[in-house]
């Protein structure tokens, strides 16, 4: 594939290098957006400038602990009691305020810094769980999302266990959520599970994960994609969900569903025997101190 950035010359232009940089940055943006070409407009230049600002601040953001731990609760599908939470990241940027992951995770992936965020988040989660346990709360679990690149690394299990060794809490309270990848992933899963951590497949039924992965990987849980939950009220969508949940139960897995936004979806999942649900119907993501 070829992706081009088109810079339209202006009478005020004098610096060739600046024009080439703008064209090159626009070409990279076209590649990320899946476009054959994009024309370098003022809006695109402003977008590129904002990305450069974020890129320049990444290193300092880690040093100043600007990445914050947020939690979105899981609830028991039947009792609706809070049973756990999913760890999420927010960037408290000194100039741009609180940024969601869509603003900085793609940038980190391009800069090969996503693993640093993964381990940073894991450290924050372990500290949170240790603090909860010290207050007598010993049943609240947290799922920690890990990028495919991080999970497939040869030293992933070793680094995770090194972080865990600095904290004290029941290991079953930590769940690692990942998706399919090749190579080292299976061995990493087994090493984590040997230490007591549960491993679940994220976005099951969509994207990267499928029934084939249930044979290939030793996972203990499935997290049903929001796209499946959105179809829970249609005959075909309900049939697909029923089949996935039934397979998960027969394999002894915990079934979680994300993206639940209304009572009708929640009741459909209860009827289908989904164990744990999550979504804006119950709670928006909260900073760790508020959670």
PDB file of C-alpha atoms in Angstrom:
ATOM      1  CA  UNK A   1       0.000   0.000   0.000  1.00  0.00           C
ATOM      2  CA  UNK A   2       1.053   3.573  -0.660  1.00  0.00           C
ATOM      3  CA  UNK A   3      -0.097   6.469   1.502  1.00  0.00           C
ATOM      4  CA  UNK A   4       0.614  10.055   0.504  1.00  0.00           C
ATOM      5  CA  UNK A   5       0.565  13.374   2.310  1.00  0.00           C
ATOM      6  CA  UNK A   6      -0.126  16.336   0.028  1.00  0.00           C
ATOM      7  CA  UNK A   7       1.165  19.739   1.114  1.00  0.00           C
ATOM      8  CA  UNK A   8      -0.258  22.668  -0.860  1.00  0.00           C
ATOM      9  CA  UNK A   9       2.271  25.444  -1.307  1.00  0.00           C
ATOM     10  CA  UNK A  10       1.478  28.917   0.018  1.00  0.00           C
ATOM     11  CA  UNK A  11       3.028  32.224  -0.971  1.00  0.00           C
ATOM     12  CA  UNK A  12       4.409  32.615   2.543  1.00  0.00           C
ATOM     13  CA  UNK A  13       6.297  29.305   2.482  1.00  0.00           C
ATOM     14  CA  UNK A  14      10.075  29.617   2.642  1.00  0.00           C
ATOM     15  CA  UNK A  15      11.403  26.577   4.532  1.00  0.00           C
ATOM     16  CA  UNK A  16      11.548  23.424   2.410  1.00  0.00           C
ATOM     17  CA  UNK A  17      12.286  21.159   5.397  1.00  0.00           C
ATOM     18  CA  UNK A  18       9.186  22.391   7.257  1.00  0.00           C
ATOM     19  CA  UNK A  19       7.009  21.670   4.225  1.00  0.00           C
ATOM     20  CA  UNK A  20       8.472  18.172   3.838  1.00  0.00           C
ATOM     21  CA  UNK A  21       7.922  17.424   7.517  1.00  0.00           C
ATOM     22  CA  UNK A  22       4.264  18.476   7.257  1.00  0.00           C
ATOM     23  CA  UNK A  23       3.793  16.313   4.151  1.00  0.00           C
ATOM     24  CA  UNK A  24       5.484  13.336   5.817  1.00  0.00           C
ATOM     25  CA  UNK A  25       3.404  13.662   8.998  1.00  0.00           C
ATOM     26  CA  UNK A  26       0.243  13.875   6.887  1.00  0.00           C
ATOM     27  CA  UNK A  27       1.272  10.727   4.984  1.00  0.00           C
ATOM     28  CA  UNK A  28       1.727   8.867   8.292  1.00  0.00           C
ATOM     29  CA  UNK A  29      -1.699  10.064   9.400  1.00  0.00           C
ATOM     30  CA  UNK A  30      -3.177   8.809   6.110  1.00  0.00           C
ATOM     31  CA  UNK A  31      -1.584   5.427   6.765  1.00  0.00           C
ATOM     32  CA  UNK A  32      -3.060   5.236  10.282  1.00  0.00           C
ATOM     33  CA  UNK A  33      -6.479   6.232   8.956  1.00  0.00           C
ATOM     34  CA  UNK A  34      -6.326   3.741   6.087  1.00  0.00           C
ATOM     35  CA  UNK A  35      -6.517   6.469   3.433  1.00  0.00           C
ATOM     36  CA  UNK A  36      -4.603   6.505   0.138  1.00  0.00           C
ATOM     37  CA  UNK A  37      -3.785  10.175   0.636  1.00  0.00           C
ATOM     38  CA  UNK A  38      -4.673  13.163   2.802  1.00  0.00           C
ATOM     39  CA  UNK A  39      -4.280  16.855   2.089  1.00  0.00           C
ATOM     40  CA  UNK A  40      -2.407  18.786   4.748  1.00  0.00           C
ATOM     41  CA  UNK A  41      -5.011  21.239   6.034  1.00  0.00           C
ATOM     42  CA  UNK A  42      -4.832  23.628   8.970  1.00  0.00           C
ATOM     43  CA  UNK A  43      -6.879  21.162  11.007  1.00  0.00           C
ATOM     44  CA  UNK A  44      -4.416  18.357  10.285  1.00  0.00           C
ATOM     45  CA  UNK A  45      -1.468  20.598  11.174  1.00  0.00           C
ATOM     46  CA  UNK A  46      -3.121  21.373  14.517  1.00  0.00           C
ATOM     47  CA  UNK A  47      -3.747  17.648  15.100  1.00  0.00           C
ATOM     48  CA  UNK A  48      -0.092  16.873  14.333  1.00  0.00           C
ATOM     49  CA  UNK A  49       1.002  19.658  16.691  1.00  0.00           C
ATOM     50  CA  UNK A  50      -1.140  18.226  19.504  1.00  0.00           C
ATOM     51  CA  UNK A  51       0.346  14.763  18.934  1.00  0.00           C
ATOM     52  CA  UNK A  52       3.859  16.211  19.041  1.00  0.00           C
ATOM     53  CA  UNK A  53       3.007  17.895  22.344  1.00  0.00           C
ATOM     54  CA  UNK A  54       1.806  14.611  23.797  1.00  0.00           C
ATOM     55  CA  UNK A  55       4.809  12.738  22.419  1.00  0.00           C
ATOM     56  CA  UNK A  56       7.201  15.237  23.983  1.00  0.00           C
ATOM     57  CA  UNK A  57       5.511  14.856  27.374  1.00  0.00           C
ATOM     58  CA  UNK A  58       5.404  11.053  27.624  1.00  0.00           C
ATOM     59  CA  UNK A  59       8.662  10.599  29.522  1.00  0.00           C
ATOM     60  CA  UNK A  60       7.853  13.300  32.045  1.00  0.00           C
ATOM     61  CA  UNK A  61       4.341  11.897  32.461  1.00  0.00           C
ATOM     62  CA  UNK A  62       5.766   8.644  33.816  1.00  0.00           C
ATOM     63  CA  UNK A  63       8.253  10.411  36.060  1.00  0.00           C
ATOM     64  CA  UNK A  64       5.564  12.711  37.493  1.00  0.00           C
ATOM     65  CA  UNK A  65       2.982   9.905  37.782  1.00  0.00           C
ATOM     66  CA  UNK A  66       0.498  11.766  35.600  1.00  0.00           C
ATOM     67  CA  UNK A  67      -1.152   8.493  34.516  1.00  0.00           C
ATOM     68  CA  UNK A  68      -4.037   7.814  36.882  1.00  0.00           C
ATOM     69  CA  UNK A  69      -5.750   4.554  37.779  1.00  0.00           C
ATOM     70  CA  UNK A  70      -9.488   4.510  37.091  1.00  0.00           C
ATOM     71  CA  UNK A  71     -11.846   1.605  37.792  1.00  0.00           C
ATOM     72  CA  UNK A  72     -15.092   0.591  36.147  1.00  0.00           C
ATOM     73  CA  UNK A  73     -17.054  -1.783  38.351  1.00  0.00           C
ATOM     74  CA  UNK A  74     -18.197  -5.307  37.562  1.00  0.00           C
ATOM     75  CA  UNK A  75     -21.475  -6.369  39.169  1.00  0.00           C
ATOM     76  CA  UNK A  76     -22.966  -9.769  39.853  1.00  0.00           C
ATOM     77  CA  UNK A  77     -25.560 -10.312  37.124  1.00  0.00           C
ATOM     78  CA  UNK A  78     -28.193 -11.562  39.586  1.00  0.00           C
ATOM     79  CA  UNK A  79     -27.629  -9.624  42.820  1.00  0.00           C
ATOM     80  CA  UNK A  80     -26.227  -6.474  41.131  1.00  0.00           C
ATOM     81  CA  UNK A  81     -23.643  -6.215  43.904  1.00  0.00           C
ATOM     82  CA  UNK A  82     -20.212  -4.831  43.026  1.00  0.00           C
ATOM     83  CA  UNK A  83     -17.738  -7.725  42.851  1.00  0.00           C
ATOM     84  CA  UNK A  84     -14.729  -6.218  41.073  1.00  0.00           C
ATOM     85  CA  UNK A  85     -13.485  -3.661  38.600  1.00  0.00           C
ATOM     86  CA  UNK A  86     -11.569  -3.186  35.372  1.00  0.00           C
ATOM     87  CA  UNK A  87      -8.411  -1.089  35.576  1.00  0.00           C
ATOM     88  CA  UNK A  88      -8.339   1.818  33.115  1.00  0.00           C
ATOM     89  CA  UNK A  89      -5.810   4.592  32.517  1.00  0.00           C
ATOM     90  CA  UNK A  90      -6.297   8.348  32.271  1.00  0.00           C
ATOM     91  CA  UNK A  91      -3.589  10.930  31.608  1.00  0.00           C
ATOM     92  CA  UNK A  92      -3.798  14.039  33.792  1.00  0.00           C
ATOM     93  CA  UNK A  93      -1.982  16.221  31.281  1.00  0.00           C
ATOM     94  CA  UNK A  94      -0.662  19.505  32.768  1.00  0.00           C
ATOM     95  CA  UNK A  95      -1.862  21.584  29.798  1.00  0.00           C
ATOM     96  CA  UNK A  96      -4.709  19.587  28.254  1.00  0.00           C
ATOM     97  CA  UNK A  97      -6.413  18.207  31.327  1.00  0.00           C
ATOM     98  CA  UNK A  98      -7.739  14.683  31.782  1.00  0.00           C
ATOM     99  CA  UNK A  99      -7.252  12.582  28.625  1.00  0.00           C
ATOM    100  CA  UNK A 100      -8.901   9.251  27.833  1.00  0.00           C
ATOM    101  CA  UNK A 101      -6.878   6.298  26.482  1.00  0.00           C
ATOM    102  CA  UNK A 102      -7.985   6.983  22.913  1.00  0.00           C
ATOM    103  CA  UNK A 103      -5.859  10.149  23.044  1.00  0.00           C
ATOM    104  CA  UNK A 104      -2.591   8.542  24.138  1.00  0.00           C
ATOM    105  CA  UNK A 105      -2.629   4.725  23.786  1.00  0.00           C
ATOM    106  CA  UNK A 106      -2.308   4.740  19.954  1.00  0.00           C
ATOM    107  CA  UNK A 107       0.567   7.201  20.320  1.00  0.00           C
ATOM    108  CA  UNK A 108       2.269   4.955  22.883  1.00  0.00           C
ATOM    109  CA  UNK A 109       1.858   1.964  20.578  1.00  0.00           C
ATOM    110  CA  UNK A 110       3.550   3.871  17.748  1.00  0.00           C
ATOM    111  CA  UNK A 111       6.346   4.996  20.074  1.00  0.00           C
ATOM    112  CA  UNK A 112       6.846   1.457  21.453  1.00  0.00           C
ATOM    113  CA  UNK A 113       5.967   2.666  24.961  1.00  0.00           C
ATOM    114  CA  UNK A 114       2.769   0.691  25.523  1.00  0.00           C
ATOM    115  CA  UNK A 115       4.552  -1.969  27.597  1.00  0.00           C
ATOM    116  CA  UNK A 116       5.758   0.725  29.965  1.00  0.00           C
ATOM    117  CA  UNK A 117       2.156   1.801  30.511  1.00  0.00           C
ATOM    118  CA  UNK A 118       1.059  -1.820  31.007  1.00  0.00           C
ATOM    119  CA  UNK A 119       3.590  -2.402  33.790  1.00  0.00           C
ATOM    120  CA  UNK A 120       2.900   1.022  35.308  1.00  0.00           C
ATOM    121  CA  UNK A 121      -0.811   0.171  35.479  1.00  0.00           C
ATOM    122  CA  UNK A 122      -0.090  -3.249  36.976  1.00  0.00           C
ATOM    123  CA  UNK A 123       1.969  -1.625  39.735  1.00  0.00           C
ATOM    124  CA  UNK A 124      -0.885   0.788  40.529  1.00  0.00           C
ATOM    125  CA  UNK A 125      -3.403  -2.064  40.614  1.00  0.00           C
ATOM    126  CA  UNK A 126      -1.256  -4.149  42.979  1.00  0.00           C
ATOM    127  CA  UNK A 127      -0.873  -1.186  45.343  1.00  0.00           C
ATOM    128  CA  UNK A 128      -4.645  -0.634  45.249  1.00  0.00           C
ATOM    129  CA  UNK A 129      -5.425  -4.284  46.027  1.00  0.00           C
ATOM    130  CA  UNK A 130      -2.915  -4.338  48.890  1.00  0.00           C
ATOM    131  CA  UNK A 131      -4.527  -1.230  50.363  1.00  0.00           C
ATOM    132  CA  UNK A 132      -8.004  -2.766  50.066  1.00  0.00           C
ATOM    133  CA  UNK A 133      -6.889  -5.946  51.798  1.00  0.00           C
ATOM    134  CA  UNK A 134      -5.314  -3.945  54.626  1.00  0.00           C
ATOM    135  CA  UNK A 135      -8.775  -2.453  55.205  1.00  0.00           C
ATOM    136  CA  UNK A 136     -10.396  -5.887  55.328  1.00  0.00           C
ATOM    137  CA  UNK A 137     -11.801  -5.940  51.778  1.00  0.00           C
ATOM    138  CA  UNK A 138     -10.641  -9.295  50.403  1.00  0.00           C
ATOM    139  CA  UNK A 139     -13.216 -10.196  47.747  1.00  0.00           C
ATOM    140  CA  UNK A 140     -12.899  -7.335  45.236  1.00  0.00           C
ATOM    141  CA  UNK A 141     -10.990  -8.425  42.119  1.00  0.00           C
ATOM    142  CA  UNK A 142      -9.459  -6.271  39.397  1.00  0.00           C
ATOM    143  CA  UNK A 143      -8.875  -7.122  35.745  1.00  0.00           C
ATOM    144  CA  UNK A 144      -5.787  -5.516  34.260  1.00  0.00           C
ATOM    145  CA  UNK A 145      -5.714  -5.165  30.477  1.00  0.00           C
ATOM    146  CA  UNK A 146      -2.433  -6.009  28.797  1.00  0.00           C
ATOM    147  CA  UNK A 147      -1.509  -5.243  25.188  1.00  0.00           C
ATOM    148  CA  UNK A 148      -0.723  -8.135  22.886  1.00  0.00           C
ATOM    149  CA  UNK A 149       2.833  -6.924  22.379  1.00  0.00           C
ATOM    150  CA  UNK A 150       3.479  -6.903  26.134  1.00  0.00           C
ATOM    151  CA  UNK A 151       1.841 -10.263  26.783  1.00  0.00           C
ATOM    152  CA  UNK A 152       3.861 -11.971  24.041  1.00  0.00           C
ATOM    153  CA  UNK A 153       7.231 -10.713  25.300  1.00  0.00           C
ATOM    154  CA  UNK A 154       9.711 -13.295  26.585  1.00  0.00           C
ATOM    155  CA  UNK A 155      10.203 -11.526  29.925  1.00  0.00           C
ATOM    156  CA  UNK A 156       6.517 -10.719  30.537  1.00  0.00           C
ATOM    157  CA  UNK A 157       5.842 -13.328  33.224  1.00  0.00           C
ATOM    158  CA  UNK A 158       9.123 -12.594  34.996  1.00  0.00           C
ATOM    159  CA  UNK A 159       8.417  -8.848  35.126  1.00  0.00           C
ATOM    160  CA  UNK A 160       4.834  -9.365  36.302  1.00  0.00           C
ATOM    161  CA  UNK A 161       5.911 -11.714  39.082  1.00  0.00           C
ATOM    162  CA  UNK A 162       8.624  -9.244  40.077  1.00  0.00           C
ATOM    163  CA  UNK A 163       5.992  -6.521  40.544  1.00  0.00           C
ATOM    164  CA  UNK A 164       3.655  -8.894  42.392  1.00  0.00           C
ATOM    165  CA  UNK A 165       6.464  -9.842  44.764  1.00  0.00           C
ATOM    166  CA  UNK A 166       6.484  -6.305  46.167  1.00  0.00           C
ATOM    167  CA  UNK A 167       2.836  -6.452  47.262  1.00  0.00           C
ATOM    168  CA  UNK A 168       0.748  -8.640  49.527  1.00  0.00           C
ATOM    169  CA  UNK A 169      -2.796  -9.634  48.572  1.00  0.00           C
ATOM    170  CA  UNK A 170      -4.512 -12.874  47.484  1.00  0.00           C
ATOM    171  CA  UNK A 171      -3.385 -13.505  43.913  1.00  0.00           C
ATOM    172  CA  UNK A 172      -6.845 -14.632  42.811  1.00  0.00           C
ATOM    173  CA  UNK A 173      -7.943 -10.982  43.126  1.00  0.00           C
ATOM    174  CA  UNK A 174      -5.876 -10.084  40.064  1.00  0.00           C
ATOM    175  CA  UNK A 175      -7.023 -11.009  36.595  1.00  0.00           C
ATOM    176  CA  UNK A 176      -5.030 -10.425  33.441  1.00  0.00           C
ATOM    177  CA  UNK A 177      -7.079  -9.795  30.312  1.00  0.00           C
ATOM    178  CA  UNK A 178      -5.406 -10.368  26.958  1.00  0.00           C
ATOM    179  CA  UNK A 179      -6.110 -11.341  23.376  1.00  0.00           C
ATOM    180  CA  UNK A 180      -4.665 -13.846  20.947  1.00  0.00           C
ATOM    181  CA  UNK A 181      -1.044 -13.689  19.890  1.00  0.00           C
ATOM    182  CA  UNK A 182       1.617 -16.154  18.865  1.00  0.00           C
ATOM    183  CA  UNK A 183       4.904 -17.375  20.318  1.00  0.00           C
ATOM    184  CA  UNK A 184       5.422 -16.778  24.000  1.00  0.00           C
ATOM    185  CA  UNK A 185       1.827 -16.072  24.988  1.00  0.00           C
ATOM    186  CA  UNK A 186       0.794 -19.560  26.105  1.00  0.00           C
ATOM    187  CA  UNK A 187       3.854 -19.989  28.303  1.00  0.00           C
ATOM    188  CA  UNK A 188       3.259 -16.555  29.840  1.00  0.00           C
ATOM    189  CA  UNK A 189      -0.356 -17.453  30.595  1.00  0.00           C
ATOM    190  CA  UNK A 190       0.692 -20.679  32.293  1.00  0.00           C
ATOM    191  CA  UNK A 191       3.327 -18.887  34.388  1.00  0.00           C
ATOM    192  CA  UNK A 192       0.792 -16.315  35.616  1.00  0.00           C
ATOM    193  CA  UNK A 193      -1.801 -18.968  36.373  1.00  0.00           C
ATOM    194  CA  UNK A 194       0.767 -20.998  38.314  1.00  0.00           C
ATOM    195  CA  UNK A 195       1.160 -17.953  40.590  1.00  0.00           C
ATOM    196  CA  UNK A 196      -2.612 -17.783  41.177  1.00  0.00           C
ATOM    197  CA  UNK A 197      -3.566 -15.062  38.684  1.00  0.00           C
ATOM    198  CA  UNK A 198      -6.598 -15.667  36.472  1.00  0.00           C
ATOM    199  CA  UNK A 199      -6.317 -15.047  32.731  1.00  0.00           C
ATOM    200  CA  UNK A 200      -9.288 -14.101  30.544  1.00  0.00           C
ATOM    201  CA  UNK A 201      -9.746 -13.543  26.822  1.00  0.00           C
ATOM    202  CA  UNK A 202     -10.910 -10.020  26.045  1.00  0.00           C
ATOM    203  CA  UNK A 203     -13.322  -9.003  23.245  1.00  0.00           C
ATOM    204  CA  UNK A 204     -14.467 -12.603  22.843  1.00  0.00           C
ATOM    205  CA  UNK A 205     -16.547 -13.065  19.690  1.00  0.00           C
ATOM    206  CA  UNK A 206     -15.109  -9.974  18.014  1.00  0.00           C
ATOM    207  CA  UNK A 207     -11.757  -8.824  16.711  1.00  0.00           C
ATOM    208  CA  UNK A 208      -8.905 -11.173  17.554  1.00  0.00           C
ATOM    209  CA  UNK A 209     -10.531 -13.854  19.697  1.00  0.00           C
ATOM    210  CA  UNK A 210     -12.565 -16.912  18.706  1.00  0.00           C
ATOM    211  CA  UNK A 211     -13.591 -20.415  19.801  1.00  0.00           C
ATOM    212  CA  UNK A 212     -10.250 -21.673  18.474  1.00  0.00           C
ATOM    213  CA  UNK A 213      -8.483 -19.750  21.235  1.00  0.00           C
ATOM    214  CA  UNK A 214     -10.361 -21.729  23.906  1.00  0.00           C
ATOM    215  CA  UNK A 215      -8.518 -24.831  22.743  1.00  0.00           C
ATOM    216  CA  UNK A 216      -5.178 -23.108  22.320  1.00  0.00           C
ATOM    217  CA  UNK A 217      -4.937 -21.058  25.512  1.00  0.00           C
ATOM    218  CA  UNK A 218      -5.481 -22.109  29.165  1.00  0.00           C
ATOM    219  CA  UNK A 219      -7.821 -19.243  30.072  1.00  0.00           C
ATOM    220  CA  UNK A 220     -10.214 -19.133  33.026  1.00  0.00           C
ATOM    221  CA  UNK A 221     -12.596 -16.468  31.779  1.00  0.00           C
ATOM    222  CA  UNK A 222     -14.227 -14.865  28.754  1.00  0.00           C
ATOM    223  CA  UNK A 223     -15.138 -11.217  28.381  1.00  0.00           C
ATOM    224  CA  UNK A 224     -17.935 -10.849  25.830  1.00  0.00           C
ATOM    225  CA  UNK A 225     -17.506  -7.924  23.472  1.00  0.00           C
ATOM    226  CA  UNK A 226     -19.900  -4.970  23.600  1.00  0.00           C
ATOM    227  CA  UNK A 227     -20.918  -5.677  20.005  1.00  0.00           C
ATOM    228  CA  UNK A 228     -22.419  -8.989  21.150  1.00  0.00           C
ATOM    229  CA  UNK A 229     -24.192  -7.340  24.080  1.00  0.00           C
ATOM    230  CA  UNK A 230     -25.713  -4.766  21.708  1.00  0.00           C
ATOM    231  CA  UNK A 231     -27.316  -7.653  19.812  1.00  0.00           C
ATOM    232  CA  UNK A 232     -28.670  -9.401  22.911  1.00  0.00           C
ATOM    233  CA  UNK A 233     -32.261  -8.341  22.182  1.00  0.00           C
ATOM    234  CA  UNK A 234     -32.380  -9.746  18.634  1.00  0.00           C
ATOM    235  CA  UNK A 235     -33.136 -13.435  17.944  1.00  0.00           C
ATOM    236  CA  UNK A 236     -29.855 -14.046  16.129  1.00  0.00           C
ATOM    237  CA  UNK A 237     -27.790 -12.079  18.633  1.00  0.00           C
ATOM    238  CA  UNK A 238     -29.394 -13.900  21.551  1.00  0.00           C
ATOM    239  CA  UNK A 239     -28.712 -17.284  19.940  1.00  0.00           C
ATOM    240  CA  UNK A 240     -25.036 -16.422  19.429  1.00  0.00           C
ATOM    241  CA  UNK A 241     -24.669 -15.226  23.020  1.00  0.00           C
ATOM    242  CA  UNK A 242     -26.386 -18.344  24.345  1.00  0.00           C
ATOM    243  CA  UNK A 243     -23.945 -20.573  22.455  1.00  0.00           C
ATOM    244  CA  UNK A 244     -20.877 -18.655  23.650  1.00  0.00           C
ATOM    245  CA  UNK A 245     -21.998 -18.589  27.271  1.00  0.00           C
ATOM    246  CA  UNK A 246     -22.891 -22.283  27.208  1.00  0.00           C
ATOM    247  CA  UNK A 247     -19.469 -23.237  25.828  1.00  0.00           C
ATOM    248  CA  UNK A 248     -17.781 -21.099  28.480  1.00  0.00           C
ATOM    249  CA  UNK A 249     -19.764 -22.726  31.283  1.00  0.00           C
ATOM    250  CA  UNK A 250     -19.030 -26.231  30.011  1.00  0.00           C
ATOM    251  CA  UNK A 251     -15.318 -25.375  30.089  1.00  0.00           C
ATOM    252  CA  UNK A 252     -15.607 -24.079  33.659  1.00  0.00           C
ATOM    253  CA  UNK A 253     -14.993 -20.432  32.776  1.00  0.00           C
ATOM    254  CA  UNK A 254     -16.237 -17.210  34.309  1.00  0.00           C
ATOM    255  CA  UNK A 255     -18.308 -15.222  31.805  1.00  0.00           C
ATOM    256  CA  UNK A 256     -18.147 -11.420  31.867  1.00  0.00           C
ATOM    257  CA  UNK A 257     -20.073  -9.075  29.580  1.00  0.00           C
ATOM    258  CA  UNK A 258     -19.090  -5.473  28.891  1.00  0.00           C
ATOM    259  CA  UNK A 259     -21.015  -2.519  27.498  1.00  0.00           C
ATOM    260  CA  UNK A 260     -24.331  -3.082  29.309  1.00  0.00           C
ATOM    261  CA  UNK A 261     -26.278   0.159  28.957  1.00  0.00           C
ATOM    262  CA  UNK A 262     -29.886  -0.658  29.899  1.00  0.00           C
ATOM    263  CA  UNK A 263     -32.068  -3.000  31.950  1.00  0.00           C
ATOM    264  CA  UNK A 264     -33.220  -4.981  28.913  1.00  0.00           C
ATOM    265  CA  UNK A 265     -29.648  -5.984  28.036  1.00  0.00           C
ATOM    266  CA  UNK A 266     -28.919  -6.812  31.674  1.00  0.00           C
ATOM    267  CA  UNK A 267     -32.004  -9.040  31.970  1.00  0.00           C
ATOM    268  CA  UNK A 268     -31.168 -10.832  28.730  1.00  0.00           C
ATOM    269  CA  UNK A 269     -27.715 -11.655  30.100  1.00  0.00           C
ATOM    270  CA  UNK A 270     -29.209 -12.873  33.391  1.00  0.00           C
ATOM    271  CA  UNK A 271     -31.587 -15.133  31.449  1.00  0.00           C
ATOM    272  CA  UNK A 272     -28.616 -16.524  29.505  1.00  0.00           C
ATOM    273  CA  UNK A 273     -26.718 -17.252  32.756  1.00  0.00           C
ATOM    274  CA  UNK A 274     -23.948 -14.696  32.233  1.00  0.00           C
ATOM    275  CA  UNK A 275     -22.237 -14.368  35.610  1.00  0.00           C
ATOM    276  CA  UNK A 276     -20.750 -10.854  35.700  1.00  0.00           C
ATOM    277  CA  UNK A 277     -21.689  -7.676  33.818  1.00  0.00           C
ATOM    278  CA  UNK A 278     -20.213  -4.231  33.360  1.00  0.00           C
ATOM    279  CA  UNK A 279     -21.344  -1.016  31.737  1.00  0.00           C
ATOM    280  CA  UNK A 280     -22.659   2.519  32.047  1.00  0.00           C
ATOM    281  CA  UNK A 281     -25.989   1.119  33.280  1.00  0.00           C
ATOM    282  CA  UNK A 282     -24.260   0.604  36.633  1.00  0.00           C
ATOM    283  CA  UNK A 283     -21.213   2.831  36.797  1.00  0.00           C
ATOM    284  CA  UNK A 284     -18.922   5.093  34.777  1.00  0.00           C
ATOM    285  CA  UNK A 285     -15.147   4.743  35.284  1.00  0.00           C
ATOM    286  CA  UNK A 286     -14.099   6.262  38.620  1.00  0.00           C
ATOM    287  CA  UNK A 287     -10.700   7.434  39.925  1.00  0.00           C
ATOM    288  CA  UNK A 288      -9.220   4.870  42.306  1.00  0.00           C
ATOM    289  CA  UNK A 289      -9.754   7.009  45.421  1.00  0.00           C
ATOM    290  CA  UNK A 290     -13.460   7.427  44.624  1.00  0.00           C
ATOM    291  CA  UNK A 291     -13.909   3.757  43.749  1.00  0.00           C
TER     292      UNK A 291
END
